[in-house]
Each structure stands twice: as structure tokens, then as C-alpha cells.
CSV table of N, CA and C in Angstrom, one decimal:
chain,number,residue,atom,x,y,z
A,54,MET,N,-8.3,-2.6,-8.1
A,54,MET,CA,-7.0,-2.4,-8.6
A,54,MET,C,-7.2,-2.0,-10.1
A,55,THR,N,-6.2,-1.2,-10.5
A,55,THR,CA,-6.2,-0.7,-11.9
A,55,THR,C,-5.8,-1.8,-12.9
A,56,CYS,N,-6.6,-2.0,-13.9
A,56,CYS,CA,-6.3,-3.0,-14.9
A,56,CYS,C,-6.0,-2.4,-16.3
A,57,THR,N,-5.3,-1.3,-16.2
A,57,THR,CA,-4.9,-0.6,-17.5
A,57,THR,C,-3.4,-0.8,-17.7
A,58,LEU,N,-2.9,-0.4,-18.8
A,58,LEU,CA,-1.5,-0.5,-19.1
A,58,LEU,C,-0.7,0.6,-18.3
A,59,SER,N,-1.4,1.6,-17.9
A,59,SER,CA,-0.8,2.7,-17.2
A,59,SER,C,-1.2,2.7,-15.7
A,60,PRO,N,-0.4,2.2,-14.8
A,60,PRO,CA,-0.9,2.1,-13.4
A,60,PRO,C,-1.0,3.5,-12.8
A,61,GLY,N,-1.8,3.5,-11.7
A,61,GLY,CA,-2.0,4.8,-11.0
A,61,GLY,C,-0.7,5.2,-10.3
A,62,ARG,N,-0.8,6.4,-9.7
A,62,ARG,CA,0.3,7.0,-9.0
A,62,ARG,C,0.7,6.3,-7.7
A,63,TYR,N,-0.4,5.8,-7.0
A,63,TYR,CA,-0.1,5.3,-5.6
A,63,TYR,C,-0.2,3.8,-5.7
A,64,ARG,N,0.9,3.2,-5.1
A,64,ARG,CA,1.0,1.7,-5.2
A,64,ARG,C,1.1,1.1,-3.8
A,65,LEU,N,0.3,0.1,-3.6
A,65,LEU,CA,0.3,-0.8,-2.4
A,65,LEU,C,1.1,-2.0,-2.8
A,66,LEU,N,2.0,-2.5,-1.9
A,66,LEU,CA,2.7,-3.7,-2.1
A,66,LEU,C,2.5,-4.6,-0.8
A,67,LEU,N,2.0,-5.8,-1.0
A,67,LEU,CA,1.8,-6.8,0.1
A,67,LEU,C,2.9,-7.8,-0.1
A,68,THR,N,3.7,-8.0,1.0
A,68,THR,CA,4.6,-9.1,1.0
A,68,THR,C,4.3,-10.0,2.2
A,69,ILE,N,4.5,-11.3,2.0
A,69,ILE,CA,4.4,-12.3,3.1
A,69,ILE,C,5.6,-13.1,3.1
A,70,GLY,N,6.3,-13.1,4.3
A,70,GLY,CA,7.5,-13.9,4.4
A,70,GLY,C,8.6,-13.3,3.5
A,71,GLY,N,8.6,-12.0,3.2
A,71,GLY,CA,9.6,-11.4,2.3
A,71,GLY,C,9.3,-11.5,0.8
A,72,GLN,N,8.3,-12.2,0.5
A,72,GLN,CA,7.9,-12.4,-1.0
A,72,GLN,C,6.8,-11.6,-1.4
A,73,PRO,N,6.9,-10.8,-2.5
A,73,PRO,CA,5.8,-10.0,-3.0
A,73,PRO,C,4.7,-10.9,-3.4
A,74,CYS,N,3.5,-10.5,-2.9
A,74,CYS,CA,2.3,-11.4,-3.1
A,74,CYS,C,1.2,-10.6,-3.9
A,75,ALA,N,1.1,-9.3,-3.7
A,75,ALA,CA,0.0,-8.6,-4.4
A,75,ALA,C,0.5,-7.1,-4.5
A,76,THR,N,0.0,-6.5,-5.6
A,76,THR,CA,0.3,-5.1,-5.8
A,76,THR,C,-1.0,-4.4,-6.3
A,77,GLY,N,-1.3,-3.3,-5.8
A,77,GLY,CA,-2.5,-2.5,-6.3
A,77,GLY,C,-2.1,-1.1,-6.6
A,78,TRP,N,-2.7,-0.5,-7.6
A,78,TRP,CA,-2.3,0.8,-8.1
A,78,TRP,C,-3.6,1.7,-8.1
A,79,TRP,N,-3.6,2.9,-7.6
A,79,TRP,CA,-4.7,3.8,-7.6
A,79,TRP,C,-4.2,5.2,-8.0
A,80,ASP,N,-5.1,6.0,-8.6
A,80,ASP,CA,-4.8,7.4,-9.0
A,80,ASP,C,-5.0,8.3,-7.8
A,81,SER,N,-5.9,7.9,-6.8
A,81,SER,CA,-6.2,8.7,-5.7
A,81,SER,C,-5.5,8.2,-4.4
A,82,GLU,N,-4.8,9.1,-3.7
A,82,GLU,CA,-4.1,8.7,-2.5
A,82,GLU,C,-5.2,8.3,-1.4
A,83,THR,N,-6.3,9.0,-1.4
A,83,THR,CA,-7.4,8.7,-0.5
A,83,THR,C,-7.8,7.3,-0.7
A,84,THR,N,-8.0,6.9,-1.9
A,84,THR,CA,-8.5,5.5,-2.2
A,84,THR,C,-7.4,4.5,-1.8
A,85,ALA,N,-6.1,4.8,-2.1
A,85,ALA,CA,-5.0,3.9,-1.8
A,85,ALA,C,-4.9,3.7,-0.3
A,86,ARG,N,-5.1,4.8,0.5
A,86,ARG,CA,-5.0,4.7,1.9
A,86,ARG,C,-6.2,3.8,2.5
A,87,ARG,N,-7.4,4.0,1.9
A,87,ARG,CA,-8.5,3.2,2.3
A,87,ARG,C,-8.3,1.7,2.0
A,88,LYS,N,-7.7,1.5,0.8
A,88,LYS,CA,-7.4,0.1,0.5
A,88,LYS,C,-6.3,-0.5,1.4
A,89,MET,N,-5.4,0.3,1.8
A,89,MET,CA,-4.3,-0.1,2.7
A,89,MET,C,-4.9,-0.6,4.0
A,90,THR,N,-5.9,0.2,4.5
A,90,THR,CA,-6.5,-0.2,5.8
A,90,THR,C,-7.3,-1.5,5.6
A,91,SER,N,-7.9,-1.7,4.4
A,91,SER,CA,-8.6,-2.9,4.2
A,91,SER,C,-7.6,-4.1,4.1
A,92,TRP,N,-6.5,-3.9,3.4
A,92,TRP,CA,-5.5,-4.9,3.3
A,92,TRP,C,-4.9,-5.3,4.7
A,93,ILE,N,-4.7,-4.3,5.5
A,93,ILE,CA,-4.2,-4.6,6.9
A,93,ILE,C,-5.3,-5.5,7.6
A,94,GLY,N,-6.5,-5.2,7.5
A,94,GLY,CA,-7.6,-6.0,8.1
A,94,GLY,C,-7.6,-7.4,7.5
A,95,ASP,N,-7.4,-7.5,6.2
A,95,ASP,CA,-7.5,-8.8,5.6
A,95,ASP,C,-6.2,-9.7,5.7
A,96,TRP,N,-5.1,-9.0,5.7
A,96,TRP,CA,-3.8,-9.7,5.6
A,96,TRP,C,-2.8,-9.5,6.7
A,97,GLY,N,-3.1,-8.5,7.6
A,97,GLY,CA,-2.2,-8.1,8.7
A,97,GLY,C,-2.0,-9.2,9.7
A,98,GLN,N,-0.8,-9.8,9.6
A,98,GLN,CA,-0.4,-10.9,10.5
A,98,GLN,C,1.1,-10.9,10.6
A,99,PRO,N,1.7,-11.5,11.6
A,99,PRO,CA,3.2,-11.6,11.7
A,99,PRO,C,3.8,-12.1,10.3
A,100,GLY,N,4.8,-11.5,9.9
A,100,GLY,CA,5.5,-11.9,8.6
A,100,GLY,C,5.0,-11.2,7.4
A,101,THR,N,3.9,-10.3,7.6
A,101,THR,CA,3.3,-9.6,6.5
A,101,THR,C,3.8,-8.1,6.6
A,102,THR,N,4.1,-7.5,5.4
A,102,THR,CA,4.3,-6.1,5.3
A,102,THR,C,3.4,-5.5,4.2
A,103,ILE,N,3.0,-4.3,4.4
A,103,ILE,CA,2.2,-3.6,3.4
A,103,ILE,C,2.7,-2.2,3.3
A,104,SER,N,3.1,-1.8,2.1
A,104,SER,CA,3.6,-0.4,2.0
A,104,SER,C,2.8,0.3,0.9
A,105,LEU,N,2.8,1.7,1.1
A,105,LEU,CA,2.1,2.6,0.2
A,105,LEU,C,3.2,3.6,-0.3
A,106,THR,N,3.3,3.6,-1.6
A,106,THR,CA,4.4,4.4,-2.2
A,106,THR,C,3.8,5.4,-3.2
A,107,ASP,N,4.2,6.6,-3.2
A,107,ASP,CA,3.9,7.6,-4.3
A,107,ASP,C,4.9,7.4,-5.4
A,108,GLU,N,4.5,6.7,-6.5
A,108,GLU,CA,5.4,6.4,-7.5
A,108,GLU,C,5.9,7.6,-8.3
A,109,GLU,N,5.2,8.7,-8.2
A,109,GLU,CA,5.6,9.9,-8.9
A,109,GLU,C,6.8,10.5,-8.3
A,110,THR,N,6.8,10.5,-6.9
A,110,THR,CA,7.9,11.1,-6.2
A,110,THR,C,8.9,10.1,-5.7
A,111,GLY,N,8.5,8.8,-5.7
A,111,GLY,CA,9.4,7.7,-5.1
A,111,GLY,C,9.4,7.7,-3.6
A,112,THR,N,8.4,8.4,-3.0
A,112,THR,CA,8.3,8.4,-1.5
A,112,THR,C,7.4,7.4,-1.0
A,113,GLN,N,7.9,6.6,0.0
A,113,GLN,CA,7.1,5.7,0.8
A,113,GLN,C,6.2,6.5,1.7
A,114,LEU,N,4.9,6.5,1.6
A,114,LEU,CA,4.0,7.3,2.4
A,114,LEU,C,3.6,6.6,3.7
A,115,ASP,N,3.5,5.3,3.7
A,115,ASP,CA,3.0,4.6,4.8
A,115,ASP,C,3.5,3.1,4.7
A,116,ALA,N,3.6,2.5,5.9
A,116,ALA,CA,4.0,1.1,5.9
A,116,ALA,C,3.3,0.4,7.1
A,117,TRP,N,3.0,-0.8,7.0
A,117,TRP,CA,2.5,-1.6,8.1
A,117,TRP,C,3.3,-2.9,8.1
A,118,PRO,N,3.8,-3.4,9.3
A,118,PRO,CA,3.8,-2.6,10.5
A,118,PRO,C,4.6,-1.3,10.3
A,119,ASP,N,4.4,-0.3,11.2
A,119,ASP,CA,5.1,1.0,11.1
A,119,ASP,C,6.6,0.7,11.0
A,120,GLU,N,7.3,1.2,10.0
A,120,GLU,CA,8.7,1.1,9.8
A,120,GLU,C,9.4,2.4,9.9
A,121,GLY,N,8.8,3.3,10.6
A,121,GLY,CA,9.4,4.7,10.8
A,121,GLY,C,9.1,5.6,9.7
A,122,THR,N,8.1,5.3,8.8
A,122,THR,CA,7.8,6.2,7.7
A,122,THR,C,6.7,7.2,8.2
A,123,ALA,N,6.4,8.2,7.4
A,123,ALA,CA,5.3,9.1,7.7
A,123,ALA,C,4.0,8.3,7.7
A,124,THR,N,3.4,8.0,8.8
A,124,THR,CA,2.2,7.2,8.8
A,124,THR,C,1.0,8.1,9.3
A,125,SER,N,-0.1,7.6,8.9
A,125,SER,CA,-1.4,8.2,9.5
A,125,SER,C,-1.9,7.3,10.5
A,126,PRO,N,-2.6,7.9,11.6
A,126,PRO,CA,-3.1,7.0,12.6
A,126,PRO,C,-4.1,6.0,12.1
A,127,ALA,N,-4.8,6.3,11.0
A,127,ALA,CA,-5.8,5.3,10.5
A,127,ALA,C,-5.2,4.1,10.0
A,128,THR,N,-3.9,4.1,9.5
A,128,THR,CA,-3.3,3.0,8.9
A,128,THR,C,-2.1,2.4,9.6
A,129,SER,N,-1.6,3.1,10.6
A,129,SER,CA,-0.5,2.5,11.4
A,129,SER,C,-1.0,1.4,12.3
A,130,GLY,N,-0.2,0.3,12.4
A,130,GLY,CA,-0.7,-0.8,13.1
A,130,GLY,C,0.0,-1.0,14.4
């Protein structure tokens, strides 16, 4: 995760039971998608959601479980 005052463009948000639990920021979409896959493996369970957002455009790029967003097969659950 980025530890600078200026977060990266791509944000992952992990929620459990509707409560935000963790956020990660990356400059590379490729890295953010790889991290999303890792988070799904580590945290993916009923009641958990993980979303990937392009903060520059405000577009949600992916979500787990799939919420009808543009998903890639590698990260859809």
C-alpha cells in the first residue's frame, strides 16, 4: 500500500459487514488488480465486499462479489 501523502490512482476498498476495514492505493492498475485477487483469496467470504475504483475518473472498475460492474475473469468471484 502507498504510504505517501498523495495516494495512487487506483483504490481498493475492503468492507466486512458493511464496515470499511482496509483501503489500498496503487499507481498501477495492473498492481491494483493483482492485489485485489490477493485480497479476495485472503478475505473473500460471505459479508465481505472488495471494490476497485479509478479515483481519477470516479469509475468502479471491479467488485467482488460481482455487483454488475465491468469485471475481469481473473478477479470476479
